[in-house]
mmCIF file of C-alpha atoms in Angstrom:
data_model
loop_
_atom_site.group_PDB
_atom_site.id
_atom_site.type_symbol
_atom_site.label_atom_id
_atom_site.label_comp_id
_atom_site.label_asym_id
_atom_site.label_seq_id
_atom_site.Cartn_x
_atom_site.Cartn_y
_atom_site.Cartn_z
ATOM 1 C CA UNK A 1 -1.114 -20.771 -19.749
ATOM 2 C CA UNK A 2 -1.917 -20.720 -16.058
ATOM 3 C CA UNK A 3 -1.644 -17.009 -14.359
ATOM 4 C CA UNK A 4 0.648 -16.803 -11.527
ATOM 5 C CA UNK A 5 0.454 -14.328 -8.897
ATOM 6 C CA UNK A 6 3.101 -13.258 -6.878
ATOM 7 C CA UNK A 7 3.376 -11.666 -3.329
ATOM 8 C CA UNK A 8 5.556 -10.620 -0.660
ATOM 9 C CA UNK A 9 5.172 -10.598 2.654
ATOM 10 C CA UNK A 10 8.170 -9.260 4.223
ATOM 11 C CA UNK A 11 6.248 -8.735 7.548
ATOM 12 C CA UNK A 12 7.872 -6.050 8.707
ATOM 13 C CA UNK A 13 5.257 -3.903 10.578
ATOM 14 C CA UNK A 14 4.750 -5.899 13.764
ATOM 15 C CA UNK A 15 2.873 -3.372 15.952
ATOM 16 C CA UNK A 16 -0.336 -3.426 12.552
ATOM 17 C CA UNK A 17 -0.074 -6.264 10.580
ATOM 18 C CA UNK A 18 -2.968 -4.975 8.169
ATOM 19 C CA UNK A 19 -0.045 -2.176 7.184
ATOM 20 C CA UNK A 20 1.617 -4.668 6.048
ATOM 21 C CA UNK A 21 0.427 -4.807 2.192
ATOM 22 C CA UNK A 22 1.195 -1.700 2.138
ATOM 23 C CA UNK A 23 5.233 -1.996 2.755
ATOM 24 C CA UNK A 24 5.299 -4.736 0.352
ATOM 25 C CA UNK A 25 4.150 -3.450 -2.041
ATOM 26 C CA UNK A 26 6.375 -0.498 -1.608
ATOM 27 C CA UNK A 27 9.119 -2.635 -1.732
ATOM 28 C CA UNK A 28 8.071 -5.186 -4.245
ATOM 29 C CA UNK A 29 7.255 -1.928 -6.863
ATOM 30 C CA UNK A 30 10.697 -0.283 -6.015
ATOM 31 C CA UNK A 31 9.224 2.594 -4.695
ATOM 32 C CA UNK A 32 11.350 5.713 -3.754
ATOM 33 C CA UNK A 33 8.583 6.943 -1.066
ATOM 34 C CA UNK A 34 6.005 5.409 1.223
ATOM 35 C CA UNK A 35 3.824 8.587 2.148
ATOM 36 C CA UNK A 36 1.659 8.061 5.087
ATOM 37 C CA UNK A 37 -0.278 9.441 7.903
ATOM 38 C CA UNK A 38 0.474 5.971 9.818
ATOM 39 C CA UNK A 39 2.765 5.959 12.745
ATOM 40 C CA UNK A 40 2.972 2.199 12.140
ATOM 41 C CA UNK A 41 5.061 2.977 9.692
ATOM 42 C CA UNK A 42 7.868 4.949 11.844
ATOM 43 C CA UNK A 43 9.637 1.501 12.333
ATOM 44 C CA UNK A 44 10.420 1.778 8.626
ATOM 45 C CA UNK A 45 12.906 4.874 9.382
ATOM 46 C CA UNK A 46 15.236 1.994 10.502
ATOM 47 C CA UNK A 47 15.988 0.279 7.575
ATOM 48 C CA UNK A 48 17.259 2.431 3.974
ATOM 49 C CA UNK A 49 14.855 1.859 1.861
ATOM 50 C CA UNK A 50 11.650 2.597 1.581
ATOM 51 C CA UNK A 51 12.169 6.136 2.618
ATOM 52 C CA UNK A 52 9.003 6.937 4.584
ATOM 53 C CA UNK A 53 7.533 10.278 5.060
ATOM 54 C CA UNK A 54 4.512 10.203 7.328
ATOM 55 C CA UNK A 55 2.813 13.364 5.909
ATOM 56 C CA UNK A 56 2.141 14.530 2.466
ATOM 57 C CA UNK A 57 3.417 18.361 3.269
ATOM 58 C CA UNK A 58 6.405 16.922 4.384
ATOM 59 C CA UNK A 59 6.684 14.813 1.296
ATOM 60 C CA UNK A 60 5.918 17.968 -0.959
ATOM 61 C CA UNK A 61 8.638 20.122 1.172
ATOM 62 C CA UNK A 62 11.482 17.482 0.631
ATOM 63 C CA UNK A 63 10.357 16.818 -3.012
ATOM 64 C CA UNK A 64 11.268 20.822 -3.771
ATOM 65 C CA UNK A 65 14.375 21.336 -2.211
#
């Protein structure tokens, strides 16, 4: 048996392509939420899915109501 590993790289953060990982793996693990403090990330409010908050309050507010 010979261990395979498997990635994604959906490339979708142009403007910091080292916050990259971090979308695919949000999207690879079928993640609800992407919580960040990383504006980066605000091209992400574009698409459906991942939802991305950019702060944890935030996240916490919208995960009571």
């Amino acid at each position: 048996m010979k261990p395979v590993h498997i990635h994604y790289q959906f490339n979708l953060i142009y403007s910091d392509p080292d916050d990259t990982k971090f979308v695919d793996c949000t999207i690879a693990s079928n993640a609800d939420y992407l919580v960040s403090n990383d504006k980066h990330l605000n091209i992400l409010k574009k698409i459906p899915f991942p939802k991305i908050i950019l702060y944890l309050k935030s996240f916490l507010l919208f995960e009571h109501k």
